[in-house]
Tab-separated table of N, CA, C and O in Angstrom:
chain	number	residue	atom	x	y	z
A	1	MET	N	-2.723	6.877	-39.261
A	1	MET	CA	-2.731	6.991	-38.393
A	1	MET	C	-2.720	6.765	-36.701
A	1	MET	O	-3.609	5.889	-36.838
A	2	CYS	N	-2.142	7.450	-36.161
A	2	CYS	CA	-1.774	6.878	-34.550
A	2	CYS	C	-2.199	7.915	-33.963
A	2	CYS	O	-1.887	9.122	-33.442
A	3	LEU	N	-3.290	7.822	-33.184
A	3	LEU	CA	-3.997	8.549	-32.087
A	3	LEU	C	-3.004	8.687	-30.844
A	3	LEU	O	-2.012	7.296	-30.464
A	4	SER	N	-3.298	9.470	-29.308
A	4	SER	CA	-2.603	9.218	-28.211
A	4	SER	C	-2.764	7.755	-27.661
A	4	SER	O	-1.770	7.263	-26.816
A	5	SER	N	-3.314	6.842	-28.043
A	5	SER	CA	-3.494	5.713	-27.709
A	5	SER	C	-2.503	4.739	-28.035
A	5	SER	O	-2.496	3.284	-27.306
A	6	CYS	N	-1.809	4.999	-28.855
A	6	CYS	CA	-0.696	4.259	-30.047
A	6	CYS	C	0.542	4.306	-29.398
A	6	CYS	O	1.506	3.678	-29.601
A	7	THR	N	0.518	5.266	-28.151
A	7	THR	CA	1.991	5.613	-27.729
A	7	THR	C	2.095	4.767	-26.360
A	7	THR	O	1.119	4.281	-25.715
A	8	SER	N	3.383	4.283	-25.931
A	8	SER	CA	3.128	3.304	-24.887
A	8	SER	C	4.271	4.038	-23.700
A	8	SER	O	5.260	4.069	-23.470
A	9	THR	N	3.355	4.930	-22.933
A	9	THR	CA	4.183	5.419	-22.020
A	9	THR	C	3.883	4.663	-20.663
A	9	THR	O	2.569	3.897	-20.560
A	10	ALA	N	4.143	4.774	-19.751
A	10	ALA	CA	4.229	4.171	-18.232
A	10	ALA	C	2.875	5.120	-17.810
A	10	ALA	O	2.847	6.205	-18.007
A	11	PRO	N	2.055	4.062	-16.956
A	11	PRO	CA	1.162	5.156	-16.237
A	11	PRO	C	1.734	6.273	-15.015
A	11	PRO	O	2.896	5.760	-14.593
A	12	ARG	N	1.039	7.131	-15.346
A	12	ARG	CA	1.187	8.367	-14.140
A	12	ARG	C	0.966	7.623	-12.912
A	12	ARG	O	-0.023	6.571	-12.933
A	13	PHE	N	1.574	8.727	-12.204
A	13	PHE	CA	1.468	8.101	-10.408
A	13	PHE	C	-0.210	7.999	-10.251
A	13	PHE	O	-0.749	9.015	-10.491
A	14	GLY	N	-0.322	6.988	-9.517
A	14	GLY	CA	-2.010	6.901	-8.465
A	14	GLY	C	-2.372	6.403	-9.805
A	14	GLY	O	-3.580	5.437	-9.525
A	15	GLU	N	-2.128	6.216	-11.210
A	15	GLU	CA	-3.370	5.431	-12.040
A	15	GLU	C	-3.073	4.010	-12.179
A	15	GLU	O	-1.776	3.604	-12.038
A	16	LYS	N	-3.897	3.224	-13.034
A	16	LYS	CA	-3.964	1.464	-13.116
A	16	LYS	C	-2.574	0.952	-13.399
A	16	LYS	O	-2.480	2.108	-14.481
A	17	GLY	N	-1.971	0.309	-13.195
A	17	GLY	CA	-0.342	0.018	-13.956
A	17	GLY	C	0.608	0.698	-13.375
A	17	GLY	O	1.877	0.070	-13.689
A	18	TYR	N	0.593	2.043	-12.010
A	18	TYR	CA	1.695	2.577	-11.822
A	18	TYR	C	2.244	1.330	-10.568
A	18	TYR	O	1.971	0.943	-9.630
A	19	SER	N	3.256	1.778	-10.707
A	19	SER	CA	4.215	0.481	-9.352
A	19	SER	C	5.201	1.369	-9.247
A	19	SER	O	6.073	1.925	-9.829
A	20	GLU	N	5.491	0.770	-7.883
A	20	GLU	CA	6.839	1.035	-6.988
A	20	GLU	C	7.823	0.113	-6.428
A	20	GLU	O	7.248	-1.082	-6.021
A	21	GLN	N	8.758	0.325	-6.451
A	21	GLN	CA	9.336	-1.048	-5.522
A	21	GLN	C	10.143	-0.323	-4.704
A	21	GLN	O	11.007	0.418	-4.450
A	22	GLY	N	10.206	-1.172	-3.428
A	22	GLY	CA	11.204	-0.582	-2.472
A	22	GLY	C	10.834	-1.352	-0.864
A	22	GLY	O	10.833	-3.036	-0.974
A	23	LYS	N	10.654	-1.347	0.229
A	23	LYS	CA	10.767	-1.708	1.421
A	23	LYS	C	9.367	-1.796	2.231
A	23	LYS	O	9.199	-0.281	2.101
A	24	ALA	N	9.071	-2.812	2.656
A	24	ALA	CA	7.418	-2.533	3.447
A	24	ALA	C	7.657	-3.026	4.859
A	24	ALA	O	8.523	-3.788	5.035
A	25	SER	N	6.854	-2.268	5.679
A	25	SER	CA	7.026	-2.524	7.088
A	25	SER	C	5.518	-2.575	6.976
A	25	SER	O	4.885	-2.181	6.255
A	26	TYR	N	5.216	-2.705	8.617
A	26	TYR	CA	3.877	-2.861	8.914
A	26	TYR	C	3.018	-2.115	10.643
A	26	TYR	O	4.501	-2.053	11.229
A	27	TYR	N	2.421	-1.907	10.458
A	27	TYR	CA	1.533	-1.399	11.629
A	27	TYR	C	1.917	-2.182	13.116
A	27	TYR	O	1.431	-3.120	13.168
A	28	ALA	N	2.684	-1.630	14.052
A	28	ALA	CA	2.538	-2.107	15.303
A	28	ALA	C	1.162	-2.157	16.250
A	28	ALA	O	0.132	-1.372	15.727
A	29	ARG	N	0.921	-3.213	16.879
A	29	ARG	CA	0.044	-3.848	17.365
A	29	ARG	C	-0.539	-2.398	18.284
A	29	ARG	O	-1.911	-2.460	18.622
A	30	LYS	N	0.018	-1.392	18.852
A	30	LYS	CA	-0.202	-0.185	19.720
A	30	LYS	C	-1.196	0.515	18.968
A	30	LYS	O	-1.628	1.608	19.348
A	31	PHE	N	-0.861	0.844	17.621
A	31	PHE	CA	-1.798	1.939	16.524
A	31	PHE	C	-3.328	0.955	16.645
A	31	PHE	O	-4.212	1.482	16.018
A	32	GLN	N	-3.625	-0.016	16.998
A	32	GLN	CA	-5.163	-0.555	17.197
A	32	GLN	C	-6.227	0.637	17.421
A	32	GLN	O	-6.037	0.788	18.426
A	33	GLY	N	-7.083	0.578	16.790
A	33	GLY	CA	-7.834	1.558	16.929
A	33	GLY	C	-7.812	3.290	17.124
A	33	GLY	O	-8.353	4.054	17.171
A	34	ARG	N	-6.326	4.128	16.860
A	34	ARG	CA	-5.901	4.723	16.624
A	34	ARG	C	-6.435	5.484	15.421
A	34	ARG	O	-6.841	4.799	14.218
A	35	LYS	N	-6.852	6.610	15.149
A	35	LYS	CA	-6.922	7.168	13.947
A	35	LYS	C	-6.173	7.471	12.966
A	35	LYS	O	-5.022	7.651	13.376
A	36	MET	N	-6.409	6.936	12.037
A	36	MET	CA	-5.804	7.351	10.538
A	36	MET	C	-5.885	8.467	9.694
A	36	MET	O	-6.860	9.276	10.292
A	37	ALA	N	-5.051	8.661	8.593
A	37	ALA	CA	-4.862	10.135	8.164
A	37	ALA	C	-6.438	10.131	7.333
A	37	ALA	O	-6.718	11.370	7.024
A	38	ASN	N	-6.878	9.172	7.124
A	38	ASN	CA	-8.428	9.314	6.325
A	38	ASN	C	-9.531	9.357	7.508
A	38	ASN	O	-10.435	9.506	7.082
A	39	GLY	N	-8.970	9.734	8.573
A	39	GLY	CA	-10.590	9.865	9.851
A	39	GLY	C	-11.047	8.623	10.061
A	39	GLY	O	-11.376	8.504	11.461
A	40	ASP	N	-10.874	7.479	9.931
A	40	ASP	CA	-11.219	5.900	10.151
A	40	ASP	C	-10.247	5.301	11.126
A	40	ASP	O	-8.752	6.217	11.295
A	41	LYS	N	-10.676	4.582	12.178
A	41	LYS	CA	-9.671	4.101	12.932
A	41	LYS	C	-8.815	2.756	12.290
A	41	LYS	O	-9.653	1.811	11.591
A	42	TYR	N	-7.632	2.632	12.931
A	42	TYR	CA	-7.111	1.553	12.240
A	42	TYR	C	-7.549	0.157	13.017
A	42	TYR	O	-7.976	0.267	13.858
A	43	ARG	N	-7.789	-0.824	11.922
A	43	ARG	CA	-8.234	-2.261	12.388
A	43	ARG	C	-6.778	-3.036	11.754
A	43	ARG	O	-7.088	-3.426	10.561
A	44	ARG	N	-6.159	-3.563	12.617
A	44	ARG	CA	-5.122	-4.571	12.302
A	44	ARG	C	-5.747	-5.781	11.776
A	44	ARG	O	-4.981	-6.478	10.695
A	45	GLY	N	-7.063	-6.082	11.773
A	45	GLY	CA	-7.786	-7.242	10.926
A	45	GLY	C	-8.098	-6.968	9.768
A	45	GLY	O	-8.218	-7.764	8.389
A	46	LYS	N	-7.714	-5.704	9.259
A	46	LYS	CA	-8.585	-4.972	7.451
A	46	LYS	C	-7.041	-4.950	6.904
A	46	LYS	O	-6.212	-4.765	7.040
A	47	LEU	N	-7.424	-5.165	5.627
A	47	LEU	CA	-6.316	-5.421	4.458
A	47	LEU	C	-6.177	-3.674	3.796
A	47	LEU	O	-6.883	-2.967	2.835
A	48	THR	N	-5.526	-3.066	4.883
A	48	THR	CA	-5.302	-1.629	4.479
A	48	THR	C	-3.963	-1.366	4.721
A	48	THR	O	-2.804	-2.188	5.323
A	49	ALA	N	-3.370	-0.099	4.167
A	49	ALA	CA	-2.115	0.209	4.204
A	49	ALA	C	-1.737	1.716	4.093
A	49	ALA	O	-2.636	2.867	4.285
A	50	ALA	N	-0.585	2.281	4.491
A	50	ALA	CA	-0.196	3.590	4.648
A	50	ALA	C	0.734	3.898	3.206
A	50	ALA	O	1.658	3.173	3.058
A	51	HIS	N	0.640	5.111	2.541
A	51	HIS	CA	1.559	5.338	1.712
A	51	HIS	C	1.690	7.043	1.308
A	51	HIS	O	0.930	7.558	2.330
A	52	LYS	N	2.544	7.132	1.824
A	52	LYS	CA	2.904	8.644	1.742
A	52	LYS	C	2.467	9.885	0.525
A	52	LYS	O	1.819	10.961	1.057
A	53	GLU	N	2.012	9.507	-0.655
A	53	GLU	CA	1.368	10.245	-1.480
A	53	GLU	C	0.128	9.790	-2.594
A	53	GLU	O	-0.885	10.534	-2.720
A	54	LEU	N	-0.238	8.347	-2.325
A	54	LEU	CA	-1.348	7.966	-2.992
A	54	LEU	C	-2.336	8.222	-2.508
A	54	LEU	O	-2.588	8.335	-1.259
A	55	PRO	N	-3.587	8.882	-3.524
A	55	PRO	CA	-4.774	9.172	-2.773
A	55	PRO	C	-5.574	8.053	-2.230
A	55	PRO	O	-5.376	6.634	-2.130
A	56	PHE	N	-6.602	8.546	-0.627
A	56	PHE	CA	-7.058	7.373	0.025
A	56	PHE	C	-7.942	6.842	-1.023
A	56	PHE	O	-8.369	7.589	-1.739
A	57	GLY	N	-8.157	5.650	-0.774
A	57	GLY	CA	-9.059	4.753	-1.880
A	57	GLY	C	-8.487	3.778	-2.973
A	57	GLY	O	-9.059	3.145	-3.749
A	58	THR	N	-6.969	4.281	-2.891
A	58	THR	CA	-6.096	3.693	-4.121
A	58	THR	C	-6.297	2.240	-4.049
A	58	THR	O	-5.863	1.880	-2.428
A	59	LYS	N	-6.750	1.544	-4.717
A	59	LYS	CA	-6.132	-0.203	-4.150
A	59	LYS	C	-4.780	-0.723	-5.008
A	59	LYS	O	-4.671	-0.522	-6.188
A	60	VAL	N	-4.117	-1.273	-4.106
A	60	VAL	CA	-2.969	-1.624	-4.810
A	60	VAL	C	-2.375	-3.206	-4.387
A	60	VAL	O	-2.978	-3.590	-3.297
A	61	LYS	N	-1.720	-3.779	-5.099
A	61	LYS	CA	-1.495	-5.239	-4.967
A	61	LYS	C	0.242	-5.071	-4.670
A	61	LYS	O	0.911	-4.926	-5.327
A	62	VAL	N	0.065	-5.474	-3.234
A	62	VAL	CA	1.727	-5.378	-3.109
A	62	VAL	C	2.529	-7.126	-2.909
A	62	VAL	O	1.691	-8.158	-2.378
A	63	THR	N	3.741	-7.397	-3.519
A	63	THR	CA	4.505	-8.480	-3.756
A	63	THR	C	5.619	-8.397	-2.920
A	63	THR	O	6.401	-7.492	-2.834
A	64	ASN	N	5.759	-9.373	-1.856
A	64	ASN	CA	6.673	-9.599	-0.710
A	64	ASN	C	7.912	-10.409	-2.160
A	64	ASN	O	7.150	-11.612	-2.085
A	65	LEU	N	8.839	-9.632	-2.282
A	65	LEU	CA	9.863	-10.199	-3.187
A	65	LEU	C	10.276	-11.699	-2.642
A	65	LEU	O	11.169	-12.355	-3.328
A	66	GLN	N	10.590	-11.803	-1.764
A	66	GLN	CA	11.326	-12.490	-0.569
A	66	GLN	C	10.598	-14.205	-0.883
A	66	GLN	O	10.901	-15.217	-1.111
A	67	THR	N	8.672	-13.895	-0.853
A	67	THR	CA	8.324	-15.269	-0.671
A	67	THR	C	7.381	-15.237	-2.083
A	67	THR	O	6.681	-16.165	-1.815
A	68	ASN	N	7.235	-14.515	-2.704
A	68	ASN	CA	6.431	-14.183	-3.645
A	68	ASN	C	4.497	-14.151	-3.423
A	68	ASN	O	4.020	-14.345	-4.126
A	69	LYS	N	4.657	-14.014	-2.534
A	69	LYS	CA	2.855	-13.480	-1.797
A	69	LYS	C	2.406	-12.594	-2.034
A	69	LYS	O	3.580	-11.916	-1.901
A	70	THR	N	1.509	-12.398	-2.410
A	70	THR	CA	0.578	-11.028	-2.612
A	70	THR	C	-0.546	-10.392	-1.837
A	70	THR	O	-0.909	-12.129	-1.108
A	71	VAL	N	-0.463	-9.452	-1.972
A	71	VAL	CA	-1.859	-9.341	-1.148
A	71	VAL	C	-2.195	-7.856	-1.600
A	71	VAL	O	-1.942	-6.920	-2.029
A	72	LYS	N	-3.744	-7.569	-1.717
A	72	LYS	CA	-4.602	-6.736	-2.071
A	72	LYS	C	-5.340	-5.556	-0.825
A	72	LYS	O	-5.623	-6.295	-0.198
A	73	VAL	N	-4.841	-4.325	-0.657
A	73	VAL	CA	-4.883	-3.233	0.218
A	73	VAL	C	-5.286	-1.921	-0.404
A	73	VAL	O	-5.208	-1.466	-1.475
A	74	LYS	N	-6.281	-1.400	0.589
A	74	LYS	CA	-6.649	-0.243	0.417
A	74	LYS	C	-5.753	0.854	1.200
A	74	LYS	O	-5.802	0.906	2.141
A	75	ILE	N	-5.003	2.000	0.362
A	75	ILE	CA	-4.613	2.887	0.754
A	75	ILE	C	-5.569	4.385	2.151
A	75	ILE	O	-6.541	4.433	1.419
A	76	THR	N	-5.052	3.599	3.373
A	76	THR	CA	-6.087	4.540	4.496
A	76	THR	C	-5.508	5.807	5.101
A	76	THR	O	-6.062	6.627	5.892
A	77	ASP	N	-4.259	5.325	4.892
A	77	ASP	CA	-3.531	6.498	6.066
A	77	ASP	C	-2.073	6.661	5.107
A	77	ASP	O	-1.775	6.657	3.956
A	78	ARG	N	-1.276	7.619	6.430
A	78	ARG	CA	-0.027	8.585	5.475
A	78	ARG	C	1.004	7.991	6.126
A	78	ARG	O	0.783	7.439	7.279
A	79	GLY	N	1.862	7.560	5.065
A	79	GLY	CA	3.717	7.126	5.936
A	79	GLY	C	4.020	5.883	5.080
A	79	GLY	O	3.559	5.691	3.861
A	80	PRO	N	4.843	5.093	5.198
A	80	PRO	CA	5.792	5.098	6.801
A	80	PRO	C	6.735	5.928	6.237
A	80	PRO	O	7.287	6.693	5.125
A	81	PHE	N	6.903	6.630	6.932
A	81	PHE	CA	8.173	8.234	7.685
A	81	PHE	C	9.205	7.706	7.945
A	81	PHE	O	10.355	8.644	8.251
A	82	VAL	N	9.823	6.329	7.221
A	82	VAL	CA	11.299	6.131	7.308
A	82	VAL	C	12.242	5.976	5.824
A	82	VAL	O	11.691	5.512	4.965
A	83	ARG	N	13.098	6.590	5.476
A	83	ARG	CA	13.837	6.287	4.601
A	83	ARG	C	13.509	5.118	3.683
A	83	ARG	O	14.178	4.392	4.220
A	84	GLY	N	13.445	4.807	2.499
A	84	GLY	CA	13.528	3.706	1.666
A	84	GLY	C	12.341	2.913	2.030
A	84	GLY	O	12.198	1.438	1.225
A	85	ARG	N	11.565	2.876	2.913
A	85	ARG	CA	10.336	2.456	2.726
A	85	ARG	C	9.202	2.909	1.749
A	85	ARG	O	8.801	4.227	2.061
A	86	ILE	N	8.237	2.346	1.189
A	86	ILE	CA	7.299	2.618	0.363
A	86	ILE	C	5.959	2.810	0.781
A	86	ILE	O	5.125	3.110	0.408
A	87	ILE	N	5.716	1.421	1.852
A	87	ILE	CA	4.320	1.392	2.249
A	87	ILE	C	4.350	0.916	3.735
A	87	ILE	O	5.177	0.014	3.724
A	88	ASP	N	3.118	0.807	4.511
A	88	ASP	CA	3.108	0.164	5.570
A	88	ASP	C	2.116	-0.447	5.784
A	88	ASP	O	0.982	0.184	5.261
A	89	LEU	N	1.880	-1.955	5.906
A	89	LEU	CA	0.578	-2.778	5.929
A	89	LEU	C	0.232	-2.645	7.031
A	89	LEU	O	0.627	-3.156	8.052
A	90	SER	N	-1.122	-3.237	7.023
A	90	SER	CA	-1.950	-4.096	7.965
A	90	SER	C	-1.270	-5.226	8.543
A	90	SER	O	-0.475	-5.303	7.900
A	91	GLU	N	-1.468	-5.437	9.962
A	91	GLU	CA	-0.978	-6.731	10.274
A	91	GLU	C	-1.559	-7.294	9.814
A	91	GLU	O	-1.015	-8.728	8.832
A	92	ALA	N	-2.768	-7.463	9.438
A	92	ALA	CA	-3.690	-8.841	8.515
A	92	ALA	C	-3.130	-8.591	6.844
A	92	ALA	O	-2.575	-9.905	6.395
A	93	ALA	N	-2.652	-7.853	6.680
A	93	ALA	CA	-1.710	-7.413	4.743
A	93	ALA	C	-0.743	-8.233	5.267
A	93	ALA	O	0.224	-8.958	4.463
A	94	ALA	N	0.212	-8.001	6.023
A	94	ALA	CA	1.519	-8.466	6.286
A	94	ALA	C	2.063	-9.960	6.754
A	94	ALA	O	3.002	-10.526	5.680
A	95	LYS	N	0.468	-10.322	7.173
A	95	LYS	CA	0.460	-11.875	7.764
A	95	LYS	C	0.372	-12.475	6.089
A	95	LYS	O	0.978	-13.606	5.806
A	96	ARG	N	-0.447	-11.729	4.940
A	96	ARG	CA	-0.484	-12.907	4.036
A	96	ARG	C	0.416	-12.598	3.201
A	96	ARG	O	0.547	-13.678	2.438
A	97	VAL	N	1.225	-11.390	3.190
A	97	VAL	CA	2.868	-11.881	2.628
A	97	VAL	C	3.656	-12.585	3.010
A	97	VAL	O	5.100	-12.478	2.554
A	98	GLY	N	3.770	-13.003	4.246
A	98	GLY	CA	4.619	-13.402	4.992
A	98	GLY	C	5.932	-12.654	5.198
A	98	GLY	O	6.719	-13.347	5.206
A	99	MET	N	5.454	-11.574	5.862
A	99	MET	CA	6.497	-10.507	6.550
A	99	MET	C	6.564	-10.362	8.107
A	99	MET	O	7.153	-10.096	8.451
A	100	MET	N	5.764	-11.082	8.807
A	100	MET	CA	5.296	-10.896	10.170
A	100	MET	C	7.339	-11.092	11.032
A	100	MET	O	7.372	-10.292	11.967
A	101	ASP	N	7.720	-12.180	10.568
A	101	ASP	CA	8.908	-12.322	11.715
A	101	ASP	C	9.738	-11.434	10.907
A	101	ASP	O	10.698	-10.673	12.413
A	102	ALA	N	10.080	-10.918	9.848
A	102	ALA	CA	11.356	-10.209	9.233
A	102	ALA	C	10.675	-8.865	9.814
A	102	ALA	O	11.796	-7.736	10.116
A	103	GLY	N	9.319	-8.291	9.527
A	103	GLY	CA	9.373	-6.842	10.020
A	103	GLY	C	9.656	-5.652	8.962
A	103	GLY	O	8.272	-5.331	8.617
A	104	VAL	N	10.021	-6.008	8.155
A	104	VAL	CA	10.435	-5.732	6.834
A	104	VAL	C	10.585	-6.327	5.863
A	104	VAL	O	11.576	-7.224	5.883
A	105	ALA	N	10.315	-6.155	4.462
A	105	ALA	CA	10.384	-6.888	3.617
A	105	ALA	C	10.974	-6.022	2.359
A	105	ALA	O	9.782	-4.814	2.120
A	106	PRO	N	11.433	-6.719	1.026
A	106	PRO	CA	11.480	-6.385	-0.171
A	106	PRO	C	10.561	-6.175	-0.705
A	106	PRO	O	9.510	-7.557	-1.384
A	107	VAL	N	9.454	-5.138	-1.625
A	107	VAL	CA	8.263	-5.354	-2.069
A	107	VAL	C	8.050	-4.467	-3.283
A	107	VAL	O	8.739	-4.110	-3.856
A	108	LYS	N	6.812	-5.430	-4.498
A	108	LYS	CA	6.525	-4.459	-5.584
A	108	LYS	C	5.441	-4.249	-5.214
A	108	LYS	O	4.302	-5.133	-4.981
A	109	MET	N	4.975	-2.723	-5.309
A	109	MET	CA	3.778	-2.475	-5.056
A	109	MET	C	2.901	-2.207	-6.431
A	109	MET	O	4.007	-0.946	-7.304
A	110	LYS	N	1.808	-2.059	-6.818
A	110	LYS	CA	1.350	-1.726	-7.796
A	110	LYS	C	-0.098	-1.396	-7.967
A	110	LYS	O	-0.661	-2.164	-7.367
A	111	VAL	N	-0.364	-0.203	-8.591
A	111	VAL	CA	-1.559	0.160	-8.376
A	111	VAL	C	-2.944	-0.845	-9.310
A	111	VAL	O	-2.368	-1.075	-10.253
A	112	ILE	N	-3.617	-1.025	-8.534
A	112	ILE	CA	-4.956	-2.171	-9.464
A	112	ILE	C	-5.963	-1.583	-9.798
A	112	ILE	O	-7.027	-1.804	-10.435
A	113	LYS	N	-6.492	-0.353	-8.862
A	113	LYS	CA	-7.617	0.963	-8.820
A	113	LYS	C	-7.283	2.014	-8.499
A	113	LYS	O	-6.976	1.853	-7.160
A	114	SER	N	-7.238	2.933	-9.666
A	114	SER	CA	-6.916	4.283	-9.190
A	114	SER	C	-8.430	4.755	-8.043
A	114	SER	O	-9.656	4.265	-8.118
A	115	ALA	N	-8.058	5.853	-7.193
A	115	ALA	CA	-9.098	6.209	-6.181
A	115	ALA	C	-10.070	6.554	-6.814
A	115	ALA	O	-10.211	7.184	-8.224
A	116	LYS	N	-11.689	7.005	-5.983
A	116	LYS	CA	-12.429	7.628	-6.911
A	116	LYS	C	-12.252	9.440	-6.805
A	116	LYS	O	-11.715	9.361	-5.948
A	117	THR	N	-12.439	9.840	-7.855
A	117	THR	CA	-12.391	11.072	-7.929
A	117	THR	C	-13.604	11.680	-7.749
A	117	THR	O	-14.574	11.466	-8.480
A	118	GLU	N	-13.938	12.663	-6.897
A	118	GLU	CA	-15.867	13.222	-7.014
A	118	GLU	C	-15.421	14.613	-7.579
A	118	GLU	O	-14.778	15.340	-7.993
């Protein structure tokens, strides 16, 4: 007898294990202190990111496919709104994955913790 746990379906959008591949960019310094979509102020030293649709509070692991460096960030904002880009990283996160000079890098993003539902 096989219950639903026996099926091997891919994780749904926003669930732990869900992943996307595309390009990442990072916030320019001029955004320091500006209000993000979640209401908090952007701090370039924090490990945060923007995604078009993932719920605020979702934690994701981002891997730079050129350097193989990874960083864990929390979704706190909306964006990027440039075709082909899937995530906008804070400056601190961009440094961790080694993309400061390039500005844009190919990445894999994987949800490691779903946002808390209230």
